[in-house]
Short mmCIF file of C-alpha atoms and ligand atoms in Angstrom, two decimals:
data_model
loop_
_atom_site.label_atom_id
_atom_site.label_comp_id
_atom_site.label_asym_id
_atom_site.label_seq_id
_atom_site.Cartn_x
_atom_site.Cartn_y
_atom_site.Cartn_z
CA UNK A 1 -29.19 -22.32 9.64
CA UNK A 2 -29.04 -18.90 8.03
CA UNK A 3 -30.23 -16.31 10.50
CA UNK A 4 -33.39 -15.20 8.75
CA UNK A 5 -33.87 -12.24 11.01
CA UNK A 6 -33.77 -9.03 9.05
CA UNK A 7 -30.55 -7.11 9.71
CA UNK A 8 -30.22 -3.34 9.33
CA UNK A 9 -29.31 -2.43 5.78
CA UNK A 10 -27.86 0.72 4.37
CA UNK A 11 -31.28 1.39 2.89
CA UNK A 12 -32.94 1.52 6.29
CA UNK A 13 -30.35 4.00 7.57
CA UNK A 14 -30.76 6.23 4.51
CA UNK A 15 -34.55 6.02 4.80
CA UNK A 16 -34.41 7.14 8.44
CA UNK A 17 -32.80 10.39 7.33
CA UNK A 18 -35.69 11.11 4.96
CA UNK A 19 -38.45 10.97 7.59
CA UNK A 20 -40.01 14.44 8.13
CA UNK A 21 -42.13 13.81 11.24
CA UNK A 22 -41.94 10.47 12.99
CA UNK A 23 -45.39 8.98 13.57
CA UNK A 24 -47.04 5.88 14.99
CA UNK A 25 -48.51 3.27 12.63
CA UNK A 26 -51.00 0.89 14.23
CA UNK A 27 -51.18 -2.40 12.34
CA UNK A 28 -53.87 -5.06 12.83
CA UNK A 29 -52.76 -8.57 11.90
CA UNK A 30 -53.15 -12.21 12.92
CA UNK A 31 -49.58 -13.41 12.35
CA UNK A 32 -48.96 -14.90 15.78
CA UNK A 33 -47.53 -18.41 15.27
CA UNK A 34 -43.74 -18.97 15.45
CA UNK A 35 -43.16 -18.60 11.71
CA UNK A 36 -45.69 -15.81 11.28
CA UNK A 37 -44.28 -13.81 14.21
CA UNK A 38 -40.74 -14.12 12.80
CA UNK A 39 -42.07 -12.76 9.50
CA UNK A 40 -44.08 -9.83 10.86
CA UNK A 41 -41.14 -8.88 13.11
CA UNK A 42 -39.19 -8.13 9.94
CA UNK A 43 -41.75 -5.46 9.03
CA UNK A 44 -41.80 -4.09 12.57
CA UNK A 45 -38.00 -3.70 12.48
CA UNK A 46 -38.07 -2.13 9.02
CA UNK A 47 -40.59 0.48 10.09
CA UNK A 48 -38.68 1.19 13.31
CA UNK A 49 -35.44 1.68 11.40
CA UNK A 50 -37.21 4.13 9.07
CA UNK A 51 -37.90 6.39 12.07
CA UNK A 52 -41.60 5.61 12.61
CA UNK A 53 -43.18 3.61 15.42
CA UNK A 54 -45.05 0.32 14.95
CA UNK A 55 -48.05 -0.11 17.23
CA UNK A 56 -48.84 -3.82 17.23
CA UNK A 57 -52.51 -4.82 17.08
CA UNK A 58 -52.23 -8.61 16.91
CA UNK A 59 -55.41 -10.70 17.11
CA UNK A 60 -54.59 -14.42 17.25
CA UNK A 61 -56.70 -16.90 15.35
CA UNK A 62 -55.79 -18.80 12.21
CA UNK A 63 -57.41 -17.66 9.01
CA UNK A 64 -58.08 -14.21 10.45
CA UNK A 65 -61.78 -14.54 11.28
CA UNK A 66 -61.32 -13.15 14.83
CA UNK A 67 -59.09 -10.35 13.54
CA UNK A 68 -61.70 -9.27 11.02
CA UNK A 69 -64.40 -9.20 13.72
CA UNK A 70 -62.26 -6.91 15.89
CA UNK A 71 -61.38 -4.73 12.89
CA UNK A 72 -65.05 -4.21 12.03
CA UNK A 73 -65.83 -3.00 15.56
CA UNK A 74 -62.85 -0.61 15.51
CA UNK A 75 -63.80 0.78 12.08
CA UNK A 76 -67.49 1.17 12.93
CA UNK A 77 -66.54 3.07 16.11
CA UNK A 78 -64.60 5.52 13.91
CA UNK A 79 -61.23 4.40 15.18
CA UNK A 80 -59.64 2.10 12.57
CA UNK A 81 -55.95 1.19 12.70
CA UNK A 82 -53.61 2.71 10.07
CA UNK A 83 -53.19 -0.66 8.36
CA UNK A 84 -54.81 -4.10 8.57
CA UNK A 85 -54.09 -7.56 7.17
CA UNK A 86 -57.01 -7.59 4.72
CA UNK A 87 -56.88 -9.67 1.58
CA UNK A 88 -58.72 -10.90 -1.47
CA UNK A 89 -62.28 -9.78 -2.10
CA UNK A 90 -62.50 -8.31 1.43
CA UNK A 91 -60.48 -5.40 0.03
CA UNK A 92 -63.38 -4.58 -2.30
CA UNK A 93 -65.86 -4.81 0.57
CA UNK A 94 -63.84 -2.36 2.70
CA UNK A 95 -63.40 -0.13 -0.36
CA UNK A 96 -67.17 -0.10 -0.91
CA UNK A 97 -67.61 1.09 2.69
CA UNK A 98 -65.31 4.07 2.04
CA UNK A 99 -62.78 3.28 4.78
CA UNK A 100 -59.63 2.85 2.68
CA UNK A 101 -57.09 5.42 1.55
CA UNK A 102 -55.56 5.65 -1.92
CA UNK A 103 -51.91 4.51 -2.21
CA UNK A 104 -51.51 5.52 -5.85
CA UNK A 105 -48.87 8.14 -5.03
CA UNK A 106 -46.59 5.54 -3.46
CA UNK A 107 -47.50 2.92 -6.05
CA UNK A 108 -46.74 5.19 -9.00
CA UNK A 109 -43.46 6.39 -7.48
CA UNK A 110 -42.54 2.77 -6.78
CA UNK A 111 -43.69 1.56 -10.22
CA UNK A 112 -45.73 -1.22 -8.60
CA UNK A 113 -47.56 -2.00 -11.85
CA UNK A 114 -44.25 -3.10 -13.38
CA UNK A 115 -43.22 -5.09 -10.28
CA UNK A 116 -46.39 -7.09 -9.59
CA UNK A 117 -48.08 -9.71 -11.78
CA UNK A 118 -51.60 -8.52 -12.74
CA UNK A 119 -53.12 -11.44 -10.81
CA UNK A 120 -51.64 -9.79 -7.68
CA UNK A 121 -51.95 -6.07 -8.48
CA UNK A 122 -55.61 -6.45 -9.51
CA UNK A 123 -56.49 -7.73 -6.02
CA UNK A 124 -54.77 -4.69 -4.42
CA UNK A 125 -56.85 -2.09 -6.30
CA UNK A 126 -60.28 -0.64 -5.55
CA UNK A 127 -61.89 1.42 -8.29
CA UNK A 128 -58.62 1.25 -10.24
CA UNK A 129 -56.47 2.67 -7.42
CA UNK A 130 -54.11 0.82 -5.06
CA UNK A 131 -55.54 0.61 -1.54
CA UNK A 132 -53.45 -2.33 -0.31
CA UNK A 133 -49.90 -3.62 -0.64
CA UNK A 134 -49.02 -7.35 -1.03
CA UNK A 135 -46.42 -9.01 1.19
CA UNK A 136 -46.43 -12.44 -0.45
CA UNK A 137 -48.05 -15.17 -2.50
CA UNK A 138 -48.94 -18.30 -0.51
CA UNK A 139 -49.58 -21.62 -2.25
CA UNK A 140 -52.40 -23.40 -0.39
CA UNK A 141 -52.50 -26.80 -2.17
CA UNK A 142 -49.54 -28.38 -0.36
CA UNK A 143 -49.03 -31.68 1.44
CA UNK A 144 -46.37 -31.59 4.18
CA UNK A 145 -44.93 -34.97 5.19
CA UNK A 146 -42.51 -36.28 7.79
CA UNK A 147 -40.54 -38.95 5.85
CA UNK A 148 -39.70 -41.03 8.95
CA UNK A 149 -43.10 -42.74 9.50
CA UNK A 150 -43.22 -43.59 5.79
CA UNK A 151 -39.68 -45.05 5.88
CA UNK A 152 -40.46 -47.14 8.95
CA UNK A 153 -43.66 -48.47 7.41
CA UNK A 154 -42.06 -49.01 4.00
CA UNK A 155 -44.56 -46.67 2.34
CA UNK A 156 -44.31 -43.95 -0.30
CA UNK A 157 -45.61 -40.41 0.30
CA UNK A 158 -48.88 -40.12 -1.66
CA UNK A 159 -49.19 -37.89 -4.75
CA UNK A 160 -52.75 -38.99 -5.60
CA UNK A 161 -55.91 -39.46 -3.52
CA UNK A 162 -55.90 -43.13 -4.48
CA UNK A 163 -52.41 -43.51 -3.01
CA UNK A 164 -53.41 -41.42 0.03
CA UNK A 165 -56.33 -43.74 0.78
CA UNK A 166 -54.00 -46.73 0.39
CA UNK A 167 -51.21 -45.57 2.70
CA UNK A 168 -53.30 -43.80 5.37
CA UNK A 169 -54.77 -47.00 6.88
CA UNK A 170 -51.30 -48.58 6.98
CA UNK A 171 -49.86 -45.55 8.78
CA UNK A 172 -52.74 -45.75 11.26
CA UNK A 173 -52.03 -49.45 11.84
CA UNK A 174 -48.39 -48.49 12.47
CA UNK A 175 -49.59 -46.20 15.28
CA UNK A 176 -49.08 -42.89 13.45
CA UNK A 177 -51.80 -40.27 12.92
CA UNK A 178 -52.00 -40.23 9.12
CA UNK A 179 -53.33 -36.67 8.74
CA UNK A 180 -52.69 -33.85 11.24
CA UNK A 181 -55.69 -31.52 11.22
CA UNK A 182 -57.29 -28.77 13.27
CA UNK A 183 -61.08 -29.00 13.52
CA UNK A 184 -61.86 -25.36 12.70
CA UNK A 185 -64.11 -24.27 9.84
CA UNK A 186 -61.34 -22.51 7.91
CA UNK A 187 -59.09 -25.57 8.17
CA UNK A 188 -61.90 -27.90 7.10
CA UNK A 189 -62.44 -25.59 4.13
CA UNK A 190 -58.72 -25.56 3.33
CA UNK A 191 -58.69 -29.38 3.27
CA UNK A 192 -61.96 -29.45 1.29
CA UNK A 193 -60.70 -27.10 -1.42
CA UNK A 194 -57.59 -29.24 -1.87
CA UNK A 195 -59.83 -32.29 -2.39
CA UNK A 196 -62.05 -30.33 -4.80
CA UNK A 197 -59.04 -29.23 -6.84
CA UNK A 198 -57.54 -32.72 -6.89
CA UNK A 199 -60.74 -34.63 -7.65
CA UNK A 200 -62.41 -32.12 -9.98
CA UNK A 201 -59.49 -30.20 -11.46
CA UNK A 202 -58.90 -26.43 -11.85
CA UNK A 203 -61.73 -25.79 -14.32
CA UNK A 204 -64.28 -27.54 -12.10
CA UNK A 205 -62.86 -25.69 -9.07
CA UNK A 206 -63.25 -22.25 -10.69
CA UNK A 207 -66.75 -22.99 -12.00
CA UNK A 208 -67.77 -23.96 -8.47
CA UNK A 209 -66.05 -21.38 -6.26
CA UNK A 210 -65.50 -18.39 -8.55
CA UNK A 211 -68.49 -18.65 -10.91
CA UNK A 212 -70.83 -20.29 -8.35
CA UNK A 213 -72.23 -22.39 -11.21
CA UNK A 214 -75.27 -24.20 -9.73
CA UNK A 215 -74.96 -27.33 -11.89
CA UNK A 216 -71.30 -27.68 -10.83
CA UNK A 217 -72.05 -27.06 -7.15
CA UNK A 218 -74.59 -29.88 -7.02
CA UNK A 219 -73.40 -32.18 -9.80
CA UNK A 220 -71.95 -35.69 -9.71
CA UNK A 221 -68.35 -34.42 -9.56
CA UNK A 222 -69.07 -32.38 -6.40
CA UNK A 223 -70.76 -35.41 -4.82
CA UNK A 224 -67.55 -37.32 -5.51
CA UNK A 225 -65.54 -34.49 -3.89
CA UNK A 226 -67.65 -34.65 -0.72
CA UNK A 227 -67.36 -38.46 -0.61
CA UNK A 228 -63.56 -38.30 -0.85
CA UNK A 229 -63.49 -35.49 1.73
CA UNK A 230 -65.55 -37.53 4.25
CA UNK A 231 -63.12 -40.49 3.94
CA UNK A 232 -60.42 -38.27 5.46
CA UNK A 233 -62.27 -38.25 8.77
CA UNK A 234 -60.95 -41.78 9.39
CA UNK A 235 -57.37 -40.50 9.25
CA UNK A 236 -57.40 -37.56 11.65
CA UNK A 237 -57.13 -38.04 15.40
CA UNK A 238 -60.07 -37.76 17.85
CA UNK A 239 -58.54 -34.66 19.49
CA UNK A 240 -58.54 -32.58 16.30
CA UNK A 241 -61.56 -30.47 17.23
CA UNK A 242 -60.57 -26.83 17.78
CA UNK A 243 -56.86 -27.50 17.31
CA UNK A 244 -54.87 -24.55 15.88
CA UNK A 245 -53.22 -25.18 12.51
CA UNK A 246 -49.69 -24.65 13.82
CA UNK A 247 -50.22 -27.29 16.53
CA UNK A 248 -51.18 -29.69 13.76
CA UNK A 249 -47.98 -28.71 11.94
CA UNK A 250 -45.95 -29.43 15.09
CA UNK A 251 -47.43 -32.97 15.12
CA UNK A 252 -45.85 -33.56 11.71
CA UNK A 253 -42.59 -31.94 12.83
CA UNK A 254 -42.33 -34.32 15.82
CA UNK A 255 -43.50 -37.39 13.90
CA UNK A 256 -46.71 -37.90 15.87
CA UNK A 257 -48.51 -37.39 12.55
CA UNK A 258 -47.33 -38.25 9.06
CA UNK A 259 -48.92 -35.50 6.93
CA UNK A 260 -50.74 -32.17 6.94
CA UNK A 261 -52.58 -30.61 4.01
CA UNK A 262 -52.15 -26.87 4.54
CA UNK A 263 -50.92 -23.69 2.88
CA UNK A 264 -47.20 -22.94 2.99
CA UNK A 265 -47.47 -20.79 6.08
CA UNK A 266 -46.96 -24.27 7.56
CA UNK A 267 -43.46 -24.16 6.08
CA UNK A 268 -42.80 -21.13 8.29
CA UNK A 269 -43.28 -23.43 11.29
CA UNK A 270 -40.78 -25.99 9.96
CA UNK A 271 -38.32 -23.14 9.34
CA UNK A 272 -38.83 -21.66 12.81
CA UNK A 273 -38.18 -25.15 14.24
CA UNK A 274 -34.88 -25.30 12.31
CA UNK A 275 -36.11 -28.08 10.00
CA UNK A 276 -34.79 -28.51 6.44
CA UNK A 277 -36.87 -29.47 3.40
CA UNK A 278 -35.82 -32.74 1.81
CA UNK A 279 -34.22 -33.81 5.11
CA UNK A 280 -36.66 -33.31 8.00
CA UNK A 281 -39.79 -32.89 5.88
CA UNK A 282 -41.05 -33.20 2.33
CA UNK A 283 -43.30 -30.72 0.50
CA UNK A 284 -45.50 -32.08 -2.28
CA UNK A 285 -48.49 -30.70 -4.17
CA UNK A 286 -51.69 -31.82 -2.44
CA UNK A 287 -52.84 -35.14 -3.95
CA UNK A 288 -53.70 -34.93 -7.68
CA UNK A 289 -52.98 -31.16 -7.77
CA UNK A 290 -49.43 -31.20 -9.13
CA UNK A 291 -49.02 -28.45 -11.77
CA UNK A 292 -51.81 -26.34 -10.27
CA UNK A 293 -51.48 -23.51 -7.76
CA UNK A 294 -54.14 -22.28 -5.33
CA UNK A 295 -53.07 -18.74 -4.49
CA UNK A 296 -53.63 -16.77 -1.31
CA UNK A 297 -52.10 -13.27 -1.14
CA UNK A 298 -51.49 -11.61 2.21
CA UNK A 299 -51.77 -7.84 2.03
CA UNK A 300 -52.09 -4.77 4.21
CA UNK A 301 -54.91 -2.40 3.36
CA UNK A 302 -54.50 1.20 4.50
CA UNK A 303 -57.28 3.12 6.23
CA UNK A 304 -58.03 6.80 5.62
CA UNK A 305 -56.44 8.85 8.45
CA UNK A 306 -57.00 12.49 9.37
CA UNK A 307 -53.48 13.13 10.70
CA UNK A 308 -51.01 14.12 7.94
CA UNK A 309 -47.91 12.72 9.66
CA UNK A 310 -49.68 9.42 10.30
CA UNK A 311 -50.67 9.28 6.64
CA UNK A 312 -47.06 9.85 5.59
CA UNK A 313 -45.90 7.07 7.95
CA UNK A 314 -48.60 4.81 6.47
CA UNK A 315 -47.22 5.53 2.98
CA UNK A 316 -43.73 4.71 4.20
CA UNK A 317 -44.97 1.34 5.49
CA UNK A 318 -46.44 0.56 2.06
CA UNK A 319 -43.19 1.58 0.36
CA UNK A 320 -41.15 -0.65 2.70
CA UNK A 321 -43.35 -3.68 2.00
CA UNK A 322 -42.45 -3.49 -1.70
CA UNK A 323 -38.71 -3.21 -1.00
CA UNK A 324 -36.91 -6.33 -2.35
CA UNK A 325 -34.90 -6.86 0.85
CA UNK A 326 -38.14 -6.92 2.86
CA UNK A 327 -39.88 -9.17 0.34
CA UNK A 328 -36.97 -11.62 0.62
CA UNK A 329 -36.61 -11.79 4.39
CA UNK A 330 -40.33 -11.70 5.16
CA UNK A 331 -41.05 -14.60 2.80
CA UNK A 332 -38.06 -16.67 3.95
CA UNK A 333 -39.70 -16.60 7.39
CA UNK A 334 -43.36 -16.81 6.30
CA UNK A 335 -42.98 -19.85 4.01
CA UNK A 336 -44.53 -18.01 1.05
CA UNK A 337 -42.91 -16.55 -2.09
CA UNK A 338 -42.45 -12.83 -2.78
CA UNK A 339 -45.30 -10.93 -4.43
CA UNK A 340 -42.70 -8.79 -6.24
CA UNK A 341 -41.38 -10.20 -9.52
CA UNK A 342 -37.75 -10.54 -10.52
CA UNK A 343 -36.51 -11.44 -7.05
CA UNK A 344 -33.19 -13.26 -6.48
CA UNK A 345 -34.08 -16.97 -6.14
CA UNK A 346 -30.78 -17.98 -4.49
CA UNK A 347 -31.80 -17.53 -0.81
CA UNK A 348 -34.93 -19.67 -1.23
CA UNK A 349 -35.15 -23.39 -0.44
CA UNK A 350 -36.39 -26.23 -2.65
CA UNK A 351 -40.03 -25.90 -1.54
CA UNK A 352 -40.09 -22.15 -2.24
CA UNK A 353 -38.43 -22.69 -5.62
CA UNK A 354 -41.03 -25.37 -6.42
CA UNK A 355 -43.72 -22.85 -5.49
CA UNK A 356 -42.17 -20.15 -7.69
CA UNK A 357 -41.97 -22.58 -10.62
CA UNK A 358 -45.54 -23.79 -10.07
CA UNK A 359 -46.80 -20.18 -9.87
CA UNK A 360 -45.17 -19.31 -13.19
CA UNK A 361 -46.22 -22.55 -14.90
CA UNK A 362 -49.81 -22.43 -13.65
CA UNK A 363 -50.10 -18.72 -14.60
CA UNK A 364 -49.05 -19.67 -18.15
CA UNK A 365 -51.26 -22.77 -18.41
CA UNK A 366 -54.39 -21.34 -16.79
CA UNK A 367 -54.27 -23.72 -13.81
CA UNK A 368 -53.68 -20.92 -11.28
CA UNK A 369 -56.79 -20.71 -9.08
CA UNK A 370 -57.79 -18.35 -6.21
CA UNK A 371 -58.23 -19.88 -2.75
CA UNK A 372 -61.88 -20.11 -1.72
CA UNK A 373 -60.97 -20.92 1.90
CA UNK A 374 -58.73 -17.84 2.17
CA UNK A 375 -60.92 -15.21 0.60
CA UNK A 376 -59.39 -14.90 -2.88
CA UNK A 377 -62.14 -16.65 -4.88
CA UNK A 378 -65.42 -15.26 -3.62
CA UNK A 379 -67.09 -12.86 -1.20
CA UNK A 380 -66.97 -13.32 2.57
CA UNK A 381 -70.72 -14.07 2.48
CA UNK A 382 -70.36 -16.93 -0.02
CA UNK A 383 -67.18 -18.13 1.70
CA UNK A 384 -69.06 -18.22 5.01
CA UNK A 385 -71.87 -20.24 3.44
CA UNK A 386 -69.38 -22.77 2.04
CA UNK A 387 -67.56 -22.94 5.41
CA UNK A 388 -70.83 -23.85 7.15
CA UNK A 389 -71.82 -26.57 4.66
CA UNK A 390 -68.35 -28.11 4.59
CA UNK A 391 -67.68 -28.14 8.33
CA UNK A 392 -71.17 -29.41 9.17
CA UNK A 393 -70.78 -32.18 6.60
CA UNK A 394 -67.32 -33.16 7.90
CA UNK A 395 -68.62 -33.35 11.47
CA UNK A 396 -71.91 -35.18 10.86
CA UNK A 397 -73.34 -38.15 8.98
CA UNK A 398 -74.90 -35.92 6.31
CA UNK A 399 -74.78 -37.63 2.91
CA UNK A 400 -72.76 -36.16 0.06
CA UNK A 401 -75.97 -36.00 -2.00
CA UNK A 402 -77.65 -33.83 0.67
CA UNK A 403 -74.51 -31.73 1.15
CA UNK A 404 -74.35 -30.64 -2.48
CA UNK A 405 -78.03 -29.61 -2.48
CA UNK A 406 -77.41 -27.51 0.65
CA UNK A 407 -74.23 -26.11 -0.88
CA UNK A 408 -75.96 -24.93 -4.06
CA UNK A 409 -78.86 -23.44 -2.08
CA UNK A 410 -76.61 -21.69 0.49
CA UNK A 411 -74.27 -20.22 -2.14
CA UNK A 412 -77.28 -18.86 -4.03
CA UNK A 413 -78.75 -17.36 -0.85
CA UNK A 414 -75.41 -15.77 0.07
CA UNK A 415 -75.45 -13.80 -3.17
CA UNK A 416 -78.88 -12.19 -2.60
C1 LIG B 12 -54.24 -17.37 6.05
C2 LIG B 12 -53.24 -16.24 5.93
C3 LIG B 12 -51.86 -16.77 6.22
C4 LIG B 12 -51.83 -17.45 7.58
C5 LIG B 12 -52.98 -18.47 7.71
C6 LIG B 12 -53.07 -19.03 9.10
O1 LIG B 12 -55.52 -16.91 5.74
O2 LIG B 12 -53.29 -15.71 4.61
O3 LIG B 12 -50.91 -15.71 6.19
O4 LIG B 12 -51.94 -16.48 8.57
O5 LIG B 12 -54.21 -17.86 7.39
O6 LIG B 12 -53.50 -18.08 10.01
#
């Protein structure tokens, strides 16, 4: 297994020589699982080798909700970190509040506009200026499968919801948990958005979660989405409530469960466990979503700092994130694909290459959609409203017909 740990490169040594005044850079993030920690450690090492000091401000909790709560209290008290894992439309919200600093000097010097696809660079800018730097592009609409339970039961791994609903009961009868899941709102929403994309398609998905079209939110198609979503309750285990996503991934790794529908940060867990795609696990587009790509971009937004040396160190961090060697090693560990274009594909495995191909194909065909569950499609207010409707529906006997009425009403109210 190639040692994915970042090793000191000539670049890092040369960069160290260019540092005027070493400074501390405090970074808030929520990358605490095995795969995530391996990835963020690459950035820590990079910054250390450039002569500055990384002050770790890790707040565990999948999806980042806890981290964002802590960040808000730090910012409101006038003591924000230098950088924070902020992504999607949250960047605009922090920009509106006047907390972020402008990275255009670093971005222009580094020619970021030529290195990033517009779908990525647009998310990083507030008022036309870069205020954040992207570390990756995650694909969210993935199904991760352990092939062993399927082989033993003589079943194929499902590529459609019809096939999923056929094989899941048979896996359950064979004593295997068909679908590993963590009963947390963000995970319910991640599963829900995969069903919405598969059942309704990319156009329906965007009309619902980007445009907030009322007729789409409460129409027959959305009722069908909720009905399919509720059927999945029969295929998760009774101990799913509150389970962290990476524990669910470990259930697929050890064969206790057959599948997980989760973004490719899950692949970082397989990698950290020394597992190989195509041998120990299989990656497939979530049912009925082949050819589409739900994107989720992790990024670090930079806060305005009064100290000049700290600001310079902050700029150095942003510069390092866009370095190709960092983009390669971080993403090999994280399970995502580089945000930077034109990267060498050779070090990446079959799942990453499939993601790269799907990103390019879906960008060209208009089937690339922003993740609602991970903050790329809509505001945190609307996302929160959808989270509540979806997780309450999944954990109650609410009808699909009632759920769509509540969904349309809640999304409308969240935009007031
Ligand atoms: C996502 C984030 C990923 C990963 C995942 C689980 O929102 O973009 O990098 O951290 O949550 O926490």
